[in-house]
Amino acid sequence: GEDVEQSLFLSVREGDSSVINCTYTDSSSTYLYWYKQEPGAGLQLLTYIFSNMDMKQDQRLTVLLNKKDKHLSLRIADTQTGDSAIYFCAETHINSGYALNFGKGTSLLVTP
Amino acid sequence: KAGVTQTPRYLIKTRGQQVTLSCSPISGHRSVSWYQQTPGQGLQFLFEYFSETQRNKGNFPGRFSGRQFSNSRSEMNVSTLELGDSALYLCASSWDGHTEAFFGQGTRLTVV
Protein backbone atom coordinates (compact mmCIF):
# COMPACT_ATOMS: atom_id res chain seq x y z
CA GLY A 1 0.00 0.00 0.00
CA GLU A 2 0.92 3.65 0.04
CA ASP A 3 3.44 4.81 2.64
CA VAL A 4 2.86 6.65 5.87
CA GLU A 5 6.11 7.88 7.38
CA GLN A 6 6.86 9.08 10.89
CA SER A 7 10.03 9.85 12.76
CA LEU A 8 10.74 7.09 15.26
CA PHE A 9 11.56 8.98 18.40
CA LEU A 10 10.88 12.31 20.11
CA SER A 11 11.97 13.50 23.54
CA VAL A 12 10.57 16.60 25.25
CA ARG A 13 10.63 18.18 28.68
CA GLU A 14 7.51 18.17 30.81
CA GLY A 15 5.51 21.35 30.23
CA ASP A 16 6.87 21.91 26.73
CA SER A 17 4.88 21.39 23.55
CA SER A 18 5.40 18.24 21.49
CA VAL A 19 5.01 18.13 17.75
CA ILE A 20 4.80 14.75 16.05
CA ASN A 21 4.99 14.75 12.28
CA CYS A 22 3.68 12.39 9.64
CA THR A 23 3.85 12.32 5.86
CA TYR A 24 1.73 10.22 3.55
CA THR A 25 1.84 9.54 -0.14
CA ASP A 26 -1.75 8.76 -1.12
CA SER A 27 -3.42 11.89 -2.40
CA SER A 28 -6.83 10.25 -2.13
CA SER A 29 -6.63 9.92 1.65
CA THR A 30 -10.00 10.68 3.15
CA TYR A 31 -9.47 10.66 6.90
CA LEU A 32 -6.25 11.00 8.86
CA TYR A 33 -5.98 9.78 12.41
CA TRP A 34 -3.78 9.94 15.45
CA TYR A 35 -3.73 7.00 17.82
CA LYS A 36 -1.84 6.56 21.09
CA GLN A 37 -0.52 3.25 22.38
CA GLU A 38 0.80 2.75 25.89
CA PRO A 39 2.87 -0.33 26.82
CA GLY A 40 0.84 -3.51 26.80
CA ALA A 41 -2.30 -1.72 25.67
CA GLY A 42 -4.40 -1.35 22.55
CA LEU A 43 -4.72 1.77 20.45
CA GLN A 44 -6.50 4.80 21.82
CA LEU A 45 -8.09 7.11 19.26
CA LEU A 46 -6.91 10.64 20.02
CA THR A 47 -8.34 12.62 17.15
CA TYR A 48 -8.93 12.57 13.43
CA ILE A 49 -9.31 15.07 10.64
CA PHE A 50 -11.18 14.93 7.39
CA SER A 51 -9.05 15.63 4.35
CA ASN A 52 -10.87 18.84 3.46
CA MET A 53 -9.95 20.41 6.79
CA ASP A 54 -6.75 22.28 7.62
CA MET A 55 -6.83 22.20 11.38
CA LYS A 56 -8.64 20.65 14.28
CA GLN A 57 -8.22 21.48 17.94
CA ASP A 58 -9.33 19.36 20.86
CA GLN A 59 -8.21 20.55 24.31
CA ARG A 60 -4.41 20.10 24.41
CA LEU A 61 -4.29 18.52 20.95
CA THR A 62 -3.98 20.41 17.68
CA VAL A 63 -3.91 18.63 14.35
CA LEU A 64 -2.60 20.44 11.28
CA LEU A 65 -3.03 19.08 7.77
CA ASN A 66 -1.15 20.36 4.74
CA LYS A 67 -2.80 18.48 1.94
CA LYS A 68 -0.56 19.97 -0.73
CA ASP A 69 2.56 18.62 0.99
CA LYS A 70 0.75 15.53 2.34
CA HIS A 71 1.92 16.43 5.82
CA LEU A 72 0.06 15.88 9.07
CA SER A 73 1.17 16.98 12.50
CA LEU A 74 -0.04 16.50 16.06
CA ARG A 75 0.82 19.15 18.61
CA ILE A 76 0.42 18.33 22.29
CA ALA A 77 0.43 21.42 24.47
CA ASP A 78 1.82 21.34 28.02
CA THR A 79 3.13 17.80 27.59
CA GLN A 80 2.95 15.63 30.72
CA THR A 81 4.82 12.47 31.69
CA GLY A 82 1.56 10.58 31.17
CA ASP A 83 1.77 11.49 27.50
CA SER A 84 4.79 9.22 27.09
CA ALA A 85 3.65 6.56 24.61
CA ILE A 86 3.85 5.58 20.97
CA TYR A 87 1.83 7.75 18.62
CA PHE A 88 0.59 6.36 15.33
CA CYS A 89 -0.50 8.31 12.33
CA ALA A 90 -2.96 6.53 10.03
CA GLU A 91 -4.85 7.31 6.87
CA THR A 92 -7.82 5.78 5.11
CA HIS A 93 -9.29 6.20 1.67
CA ILE A 94 -12.12 4.75 -0.30
CA ASN A 95 -9.75 2.87 -2.64
CA SER A 96 -8.58 0.69 0.24
CA GLY A 97 -12.06 0.14 1.60
CA TYR A 98 -11.26 2.51 4.44
CA ALA A 99 -8.75 0.12 6.00
CA LEU A 100 -6.41 2.02 8.30
CA ASN A 101 -2.91 2.36 6.87
CA PHE A 102 -0.55 3.06 9.76
CA GLY A 103 2.85 4.59 10.09
CA LYS A 104 5.48 2.80 12.20
CA GLY A 105 4.79 5.04 15.18
CA THR A 106 6.67 7.78 17.01
CA SER A 107 7.86 6.99 20.51
CA LEU A 108 7.38 10.09 22.68
CA LEU A 109 9.41 10.32 25.88
CA VAL A 110 8.50 13.10 28.29
CA THR A 111 11.15 13.81 30.91
CA PRO A 112 10.55 15.70 34.18
CA LYS B 1 -20.80 2.60 27.37
CA ALA B 2 -18.58 -0.45 27.21
CA GLY B 3 -15.60 -0.37 24.88
CA VAL B 4 -14.32 -3.01 22.52
CA THR B 5 -13.66 -6.28 24.32
CA GLN B 6 -11.20 -8.85 23.09
CA THR B 7 -10.76 -12.30 24.55
CA PRO B 8 -8.55 -13.88 25.56
CA ARG B 9 -5.88 -11.30 26.40
CA TYR B 10 -3.01 -13.80 26.13
CA LEU B 11 -2.57 -17.08 24.33
CA ILE B 12 0.29 -19.50 23.92
CA LYS B 13 -0.02 -22.04 21.14
CA THR B 14 2.21 -24.60 19.48
CA ARG B 15 3.19 -24.54 15.82
CA GLY B 16 0.64 -26.32 13.68
CA GLN B 17 -2.26 -25.68 16.03
CA GLN B 18 -5.14 -23.38 15.29
CA VAL B 19 -6.52 -20.51 17.34
CA THR B 20 -9.72 -18.50 17.57
CA LEU B 21 -9.82 -14.96 18.88
CA SER B 22 -12.97 -13.10 19.82
CA CYS B 23 -14.02 -9.47 19.61
CA SER B 24 -17.15 -7.79 20.94
CA PRO B 25 -17.62 -4.35 19.41
CA ILE B 26 -19.09 -1.25 20.98
CA SER B 27 -22.85 -1.54 21.19
CA GLY B 28 -24.44 -0.27 17.98
CA HIS B 29 -21.29 -0.60 15.89
CA ARG B 30 -21.71 -2.86 12.89
CA SER B 31 -18.17 -2.83 11.51
CA VAL B 32 -15.37 -4.91 13.00
CA SER B 33 -11.82 -4.84 11.64
CA TRP B 34 -8.82 -6.91 12.62
CA TYR B 35 -5.17 -5.85 12.62
CA GLN B 36 -1.93 -7.64 13.33
CA GLN B 37 0.83 -5.76 15.14
CA THR B 38 4.42 -7.02 15.11
CA PRO B 39 7.70 -5.21 15.84
CA GLY B 40 8.95 -5.81 12.33
CA GLN B 41 5.89 -5.13 10.18
CA GLY B 42 4.02 -2.73 12.44
CA LEU B 43 0.23 -2.60 12.18
CA GLN B 44 -1.24 -4.46 9.25
CA PHE B 45 -4.86 -4.78 8.21
CA LEU B 46 -6.29 -8.29 8.14
CA PHE B 47 -9.98 -7.93 7.25
CA GLU B 48 -13.17 -6.03 7.92
CA TYR B 49 -16.68 -7.29 8.50
CA PHE B 50 -19.88 -5.32 8.27
CA SER B 51 -23.29 -6.83 8.97
CA GLU B 52 -21.88 -10.37 8.81
CA THR B 53 -20.19 -9.83 5.43
CA GLN B 54 -16.49 -9.53 4.76
CA ARG B 55 -16.12 -6.25 2.93
CA ASN B 56 -12.39 -5.92 2.77
CA LYS B 57 -9.35 -8.14 3.13
CA GLY B 58 -5.68 -7.42 3.59
CA ASN B 59 -2.73 -9.26 2.16
CA PHE B 60 -2.59 -12.29 4.45
CA PRO B 61 -2.60 -15.99 3.59
CA GLY B 62 -5.79 -18.02 3.64
CA ARG B 63 -4.82 -19.46 7.03
CA PHE B 64 -6.24 -16.26 8.44
CA SER B 65 -10.01 -16.15 8.38
CA GLY B 66 -12.82 -14.49 10.22
CA ARG B 67 -16.51 -14.20 10.62
CA GLN B 68 -19.09 -11.93 12.15
CA PHE B 69 -22.27 -12.89 13.91
CA SER B 70 -25.68 -11.26 13.83
CA ASN B 71 -24.94 -9.44 17.10
CA SER B 72 -21.81 -7.93 15.42
CA ARG B 73 -19.41 -9.96 17.54
CA SER B 74 -16.53 -11.21 15.46
CA GLU B 75 -14.04 -14.03 15.59
CA MET B 76 -10.83 -14.53 13.72
CA ASN B 77 -9.20 -17.89 13.21
CA VAL B 78 -5.64 -18.75 12.35
CA SER B 79 -4.99 -22.31 11.27
CA THR B 80 -1.69 -24.18 11.07
CA LEU B 81 0.09 -21.66 13.26
CA GLU B 82 3.61 -20.58 12.40
CA LEU B 83 6.19 -18.92 14.63
CA GLY B 84 5.78 -15.75 12.59
CA ASP B 85 2.13 -15.50 13.60
CA SER B 86 3.24 -14.41 17.06
CA ALA B 87 1.82 -10.91 17.39
CA LEU B 88 -0.65 -8.62 19.07
CA TYR B 89 -3.99 -8.99 17.31
CA LEU B 90 -6.16 -5.91 17.57
CA CYS B 91 -9.82 -5.57 16.84
CA ALA B 92 -11.46 -2.25 16.00
CA SER B 93 -15.11 -1.37 15.91
CA SER B 94 -16.78 1.42 14.03
CA TRP B 95 -20.30 2.51 13.27
CA ASP B 96 -19.89 2.25 9.54
CA GLY B 97 -16.30 1.21 8.90
CA HIS B 98 -15.52 4.59 7.39
CA THR B 99 -14.90 6.89 10.32
CA GLU B 100 -13.81 6.63 13.93
CA ALA B 101 -12.47 3.20 14.75
CA PHE B 102 -12.09 2.24 18.39
CA PHE B 103 -9.67 -0.48 19.34
CA GLY B 104 -9.74 -3.18 21.96
CA GLN B 105 -6.83 -4.08 24.23
CA GLY B 106 -5.71 -6.81 21.89
CA THR B 107 -4.90 -10.48 22.18
CA ARG B 108 -1.23 -11.31 22.56
CA LEU B 109 -0.59 -14.57 20.69
CA THR B 110 2.68 -16.41 21.18
CA VAL B 111 3.44 -19.39 18.98
CA VAL B 112 6.14 -21.74 20.28
mmCIF file of C-alpha atoms in Angstrom:
data_model
loop_
_atom_site.group_PDB
_atom_site.id
_atom_site.type_symbol
_atom_site.label_atom_id
_atom_site.label_comp_id
_atom_site.label_asym_id
_atom_site.label_seq_id
_atom_site.Cartn_x
_atom_site.Cartn_y
_atom_site.Cartn_z
ATOM 1 C CA GLY A 1 0.000 0.000 0.000
ATOM 2 C CA GLU A 2 0.919 3.651 0.045
ATOM 3 C CA ASP A 3 3.438 4.812 2.638
ATOM 4 C CA VAL A 4 2.855 6.650 5.870
ATOM 5 C CA GLU A 5 6.108 7.882 7.384
ATOM 6 C CA GLN A 6 6.863 9.076 10.892
ATOM 7 C CA SER A 7 10.027 9.851 12.765
ATOM 8 C CA LEU A 8 10.741 7.086 15.256
ATOM 9 C CA PHE A 9 11.559 8.984 18.395
ATOM 10 C CA LEU A 10 10.884 12.314 20.112
ATOM 11 C CA SER A 11 11.974 13.501 23.536
ATOM 12 C CA VAL A 12 10.568 16.600 25.247
ATOM 13 C CA ARG A 13 10.626 18.177 28.684
ATOM 14 C CA GLU A 14 7.512 18.173 30.811
ATOM 15 C CA GLY A 15 5.515 21.351 30.227
ATOM 16 C CA ASP A 16 6.874 21.914 26.728
ATOM 17 C CA SER A 17 4.881 21.386 23.549
ATOM 18 C CA SER A 18 5.405 18.236 21.488
ATOM 19 C CA VAL A 19 5.009 18.130 17.751
ATOM 20 C CA ILE A 20 4.798 14.753 16.052
ATOM 21 C CA ASN A 21 4.992 14.752 12.283
ATOM 22 C CA CYS A 22 3.683 12.392 9.644
ATOM 23 C CA THR A 23 3.848 12.322 5.861
ATOM 24 C CA TYR A 24 1.735 10.225 3.550
ATOM 25 C CA THR A 25 1.835 9.545 -0.143
ATOM 26 C CA ASP A 26 -1.751 8.757 -1.122
ATOM 27 C CA SER A 27 -3.425 11.890 -2.402
ATOM 28 C CA SER A 28 -6.832 10.254 -2.135
ATOM 29 C CA SER A 29 -6.628 9.917 1.645
ATOM 30 C CA THR A 30 -9.998 10.681 3.151
ATOM 31 C CA TYR A 31 -9.472 10.663 6.895
ATOM 32 C CA LEU A 32 -6.247 11.003 8.857
ATOM 33 C CA TYR A 33 -5.979 9.784 12.412
ATOM 34 C CA TRP A 34 -3.780 9.944 15.452
ATOM 35 C CA TYR A 35 -3.726 6.997 17.821
ATOM 36 C CA LYS A 36 -1.838 6.563 21.094
ATOM 37 C CA GLN A 37 -0.519 3.248 22.381
ATOM 38 C CA GLU A 38 0.800 2.746 25.886
ATOM 39 C CA PRO A 39 2.869 -0.326 26.823
ATOM 40 C CA GLY A 40 0.837 -3.508 26.797
ATOM 41 C CA ALA A 41 -2.302 -1.721 25.668
ATOM 42 C CA GLY A 42 -4.396 -1.355 22.547
ATOM 43 C CA LEU A 43 -4.720 1.775 20.453
ATOM 44 C CA GLN A 44 -6.500 4.804 21.819
ATOM 45 C CA LEU A 45 -8.092 7.113 19.256
ATOM 46 C CA LEU A 46 -6.913 10.640 20.017
ATOM 47 C CA THR A 47 -8.345 12.620 17.150
ATOM 48 C CA TYR A 48 -8.932 12.573 13.433
ATOM 49 C CA ILE A 49 -9.309 15.066 10.637
ATOM 50 C CA PHE A 50 -11.178 14.929 7.390
ATOM 51 C CA SER A 51 -9.051 15.631 4.350
ATOM 52 C CA ASN A 52 -10.871 18.844 3.455
ATOM 53 C CA MET A 53 -9.945 20.412 6.795
ATOM 54 C CA ASP A 54 -6.745 22.279 7.619
ATOM 55 C CA MET A 55 -6.830 22.205 11.381
ATOM 56 C CA LYS A 56 -8.640 20.645 14.284
ATOM 57 C CA GLN A 57 -8.218 21.484 17.942
ATOM 58 C CA ASP A 58 -9.333 19.363 20.862
ATOM 59 C CA GLN A 59 -8.214 20.546 24.312
ATOM 60 C CA ARG A 60 -4.411 20.095 24.409
ATOM 61 C CA LEU A 61 -4.292 18.523 20.951
ATOM 62 C CA THR A 62 -3.975 20.413 17.683
ATOM 63 C CA VAL A 63 -3.909 18.632 14.345
ATOM 64 C CA LEU A 64 -2.601 20.438 11.280
ATOM 65 C CA LEU A 65 -3.033 19.085 7.769
ATOM 66 C CA ASN A 66 -1.146 20.365 4.742
ATOM 67 C CA LYS A 67 -2.799 18.481 1.936
ATOM 68 C CA LYS A 68 -0.557 19.970 -0.730
ATOM 69 C CA ASP A 69 2.563 18.624 0.987
ATOM 70 C CA LYS A 70 0.750 15.531 2.339
ATOM 71 C CA HIS A 71 1.919 16.433 5.822
ATOM 72 C CA LEU A 72 0.063 15.876 9.067
ATOM 73 C CA SER A 73 1.171 16.976 12.500
ATOM 74 C CA LEU A 74 -0.040 16.503 16.062
ATOM 75 C CA ARG A 75 0.817 19.146 18.615
ATOM 76 C CA ILE A 76 0.416 18.330 22.291
ATOM 77 C CA ALA A 77 0.434 21.419 24.469
ATOM 78 C CA ASP A 78 1.819 21.343 28.022
ATOM 79 C CA THR A 79 3.131 17.798 27.588
ATOM 80 C CA GLN A 80 2.950 15.631 30.716
ATOM 81 C CA THR A 81 4.820 12.468 31.685
ATOM 82 C CA GLY A 82 1.559 10.575 31.166
ATOM 83 C CA ASP A 83 1.768 11.494 27.499
ATOM 84 C CA SER A 84 4.789 9.222 27.090
ATOM 85 C CA ALA A 85 3.649 6.563 24.613
ATOM 86 C CA ILE A 86 3.847 5.575 20.973
ATOM 87 C CA TYR A 87 1.826 7.752 18.620
ATOM 88 C CA PHE A 88 0.588 6.362 15.330
ATOM 89 C CA CYS A 89 -0.505 8.315 12.334
ATOM 90 C CA ALA A 90 -2.960 6.534 10.030
ATOM 91 C CA GLU A 91 -4.847 7.308 6.867
ATOM 92 C CA THR A 92 -7.818 5.783 5.112
ATOM 93 C CA HIS A 93 -9.290 6.201 1.667
ATOM 94 C CA ILE A 94 -12.116 4.751 -0.302
ATOM 95 C CA ASN A 95 -9.752 2.875 -2.643
ATOM 96 C CA SER A 96 -8.582 0.693 0.240
ATOM 97 C CA GLY A 97 -12.064 0.145 1.596
ATOM 98 C CA TYR A 98 -11.258 2.510 4.440
ATOM 99 C CA ALA A 99 -8.748 0.125 6.003
ATOM 100 C CA LEU A 100 -6.414 2.016 8.296
ATOM 101 C CA ASN A 101 -2.914 2.363 6.868
ATOM 102 C CA PHE A 102 -0.552 3.056 9.760
ATOM 103 C CA GLY A 103 2.854 4.590 10.095
ATOM 104 C CA LYS A 104 5.482 2.804 12.199
ATOM 105 C CA GLY A 105 4.786 5.042 15.178
ATOM 106 C CA THR A 106 6.667 7.776 17.012
ATOM 107 C CA SER A 107 7.859 6.986 20.515
ATOM 108 C CA LEU A 108 7.377 10.085 22.680
ATOM 109 C CA LEU A 109 9.406 10.325 25.876
ATOM 110 C CA VAL A 110 8.503 13.096 28.293
ATOM 111 C CA THR A 111 11.150 13.812 30.907
ATOM 112 C CA PRO A 112 10.551 15.697 34.185
ATOM 113 C CA LYS B 1 -20.805 2.600 27.365
ATOM 114 C CA ALA B 2 -18.577 -0.453 27.208
ATOM 115 C CA GLY B 3 -15.603 -0.371 24.876
ATOM 116 C CA VAL B 4 -14.319 -3.006 22.521
ATOM 117 C CA THR B 5 -13.662 -6.280 24.319
ATOM 118 C CA GLN B 6 -11.204 -8.850 23.092
ATOM 119 C CA THR B 7 -10.758 -12.300 24.555
ATOM 120 C CA PRO B 8 -8.545 -13.884 25.558
ATOM 121 C CA ARG B 9 -5.879 -11.298 26.398
ATOM 122 C CA TYR B 10 -3.014 -13.798 26.130
ATOM 123 C CA LEU B 11 -2.571 -17.082 24.329
ATOM 124 C CA ILE B 12 0.290 -19.502 23.916
ATOM 125 C CA LYS B 13 -0.020 -22.040 21.140
ATOM 126 C CA THR B 14 2.214 -24.596 19.480
ATOM 127 C CA ARG B 15 3.194 -24.535 15.820
ATOM 128 C CA GLY B 16 0.644 -26.323 13.680
ATOM 129 C CA GLN B 17 -2.256 -25.680 16.032
ATOM 130 C CA GLN B 18 -5.141 -23.379 15.288
ATOM 131 C CA VAL B 19 -6.515 -20.514 17.343
ATOM 132 C CA THR B 20 -9.722 -18.504 17.570
ATOM 133 C CA LEU B 21 -9.824 -14.956 18.882
ATOM 134 C CA SER B 22 -12.975 -13.097 19.818
ATOM 135 C CA CYS B 23 -14.017 -9.466 19.610
ATOM 136 C CA SER B 24 -17.146 -7.790 20.940
ATOM 137 C CA PRO B 25 -17.617 -4.345 19.413
ATOM 138 C CA ILE B 26 -19.088 -1.253 20.982
ATOM 139 C CA SER B 27 -22.852 -1.538 21.194
ATOM 140 C CA GLY B 28 -24.436 -0.268 17.976
ATOM 141 C CA HIS B 29 -21.287 -0.602 15.887
ATOM 142 C CA ARG B 30 -21.711 -2.862 12.892
ATOM 143 C CA SER B 31 -18.173 -2.834 11.514
ATOM 144 C CA VAL B 32 -15.371 -4.905 12.997
ATOM 145 C CA SER B 33 -11.824 -4.843 11.635
ATOM 146 C CA TRP B 34 -8.824 -6.910 12.624
ATOM 147 C CA TYR B 35 -5.171 -5.848 12.623
ATOM 148 C CA GLN B 36 -1.931 -7.636 13.334
ATOM 149 C CA GLN B 37 0.827 -5.764 15.143
ATOM 150 C CA THR B 38 4.422 -7.017 15.106
ATOM 151 C CA PRO B 39 7.697 -5.208 15.845
ATOM 152 C CA GLY B 40 8.949 -5.812 12.325
ATOM 153 C CA GLN B 41 5.893 -5.130 10.184
ATOM 154 C CA GLY B 42 4.018 -2.732 12.437
ATOM 155 C CA LEU B 43 0.232 -2.601 12.176
ATOM 156 C CA GLN B 44 -1.235 -4.457 9.246
ATOM 157 C CA PHE B 45 -4.865 -4.783 8.206
ATOM 158 C CA LEU B 46 -6.291 -8.294 8.138
ATOM 159 C CA PHE B 47 -9.976 -7.929 7.246
ATOM 160 C CA GLU B 48 -13.167 -6.032 7.919
ATOM 161 C CA TYR B 49 -16.678 -7.294 8.503
ATOM 162 C CA PHE B 50 -19.881 -5.322 8.266
ATOM 163 C CA SER B 51 -23.295 -6.832 8.969
ATOM 164 C CA GLU B 52 -21.883 -10.373 8.812
ATOM 165 C CA THR B 53 -20.190 -9.827 5.428
ATOM 166 C CA GLN B 54 -16.492 -9.528 4.765
ATOM 167 C CA ARG B 55 -16.122 -6.245 2.926
ATOM 168 C CA ASN B 56 -12.386 -5.924 2.770
ATOM 169 C CA LYS B 57 -9.348 -8.136 3.135
ATOM 170 C CA GLY B 58 -5.676 -7.419 3.593
ATOM 171 C CA ASN B 59 -2.726 -9.263 2.161
ATOM 172 C CA PHE B 60 -2.585 -12.290 4.447
ATOM 173 C CA PRO B 61 -2.603 -15.989 3.595
ATOM 174 C CA GLY B 62 -5.787 -18.025 3.643
ATOM 175 C CA ARG B 63 -4.823 -19.462 7.029
ATOM 176 C CA PHE B 64 -6.244 -16.260 8.441
ATOM 177 C CA SER B 65 -10.014 -16.146 8.383
ATOM 178 C CA GLY B 66 -12.823 -14.493 10.221
ATOM 179 C CA ARG B 67 -16.513 -14.199 10.622
ATOM 180 C CA GLN B 68 -19.090 -11.929 12.152
ATOM 181 C CA PHE B 69 -22.267 -12.893 13.909
ATOM 182 C CA SER B 70 -25.683 -11.264 13.829
ATOM 183 C CA ASN B 71 -24.938 -9.441 17.095
ATOM 184 C CA SER B 72 -21.813 -7.927 15.418
ATOM 185 C CA ARG B 73 -19.407 -9.958 17.537
ATOM 186 C CA SER B 74 -16.528 -11.215 15.457
ATOM 187 C CA GLU B 75 -14.042 -14.026 15.587
ATOM 188 C CA MET B 76 -10.831 -14.531 13.724
ATOM 189 C CA ASN B 77 -9.203 -17.887 13.213
ATOM 190 C CA VAL B 78 -5.640 -18.750 12.350
ATOM 191 C CA SER B 79 -4.988 -22.307 11.274
ATOM 192 C CA THR B 80 -1.694 -24.182 11.074
ATOM 193 C CA LEU B 81 0.086 -21.661 13.255
ATOM 194 C CA GLU B 82 3.609 -20.576 12.397
ATOM 195 C CA LEU B 83 6.189 -18.918 14.629
ATOM 196 C CA GLY B 84 5.780 -15.745 12.587
ATOM 197 C CA ASP B 85 2.131 -15.499 13.597
ATOM 198 C CA SER B 86 3.236 -14.408 17.064
ATOM 199 C CA ALA B 87 1.820 -10.909 17.391
ATOM 200 C CA LEU B 88 -0.648 -8.621 19.066
ATOM 201 C CA TYR B 89 -3.993 -8.989 17.312
ATOM 202 C CA LEU B 90 -6.158 -5.914 17.567
ATOM 203 C CA CYS B 91 -9.816 -5.572 16.839
ATOM 204 C CA ALA B 92 -11.457 -2.247 16.003
ATOM 205 C CA SER B 93 -15.111 -1.373 15.912
ATOM 206 C CA SER B 94 -16.780 1.416 14.028
ATOM 207 C CA TRP B 95 -20.298 2.514 13.272
ATOM 208 C CA ASP B 96 -19.888 2.249 9.541
ATOM 209 C CA GLY B 97 -16.301 1.208 8.898
ATOM 210 C CA HIS B 98 -15.517 4.590 7.391
ATOM 211 C CA THR B 99 -14.902 6.895 10.322
ATOM 212 C CA GLU B 100 -13.814 6.635 13.930
ATOM 213 C CA ALA B 101 -12.467 3.196 14.748
ATOM 214 C CA PHE B 102 -12.087 2.242 18.394
ATOM 215 C CA PHE B 103 -9.672 -0.485 19.336
ATOM 216 C CA GLY B 104 -9.739 -3.180 21.960
ATOM 217 C CA GLN B 105 -6.826 -4.076 24.234
ATOM 218 C CA GLY B 106 -5.710 -6.809 21.889
ATOM 219 C CA THR B 107 -4.897 -10.483 22.176
ATOM 220 C CA ARG B 108 -1.230 -11.309 22.557
ATOM 221 C CA LEU B 109 -0.587 -14.572 20.691
ATOM 222 C CA THR B 110 2.676 -16.408 21.184
ATOM 223 C CA VAL B 111 3.440 -19.388 18.985
ATOM 224 C CA VAL B 112 6.136 -21.739 20.282
#
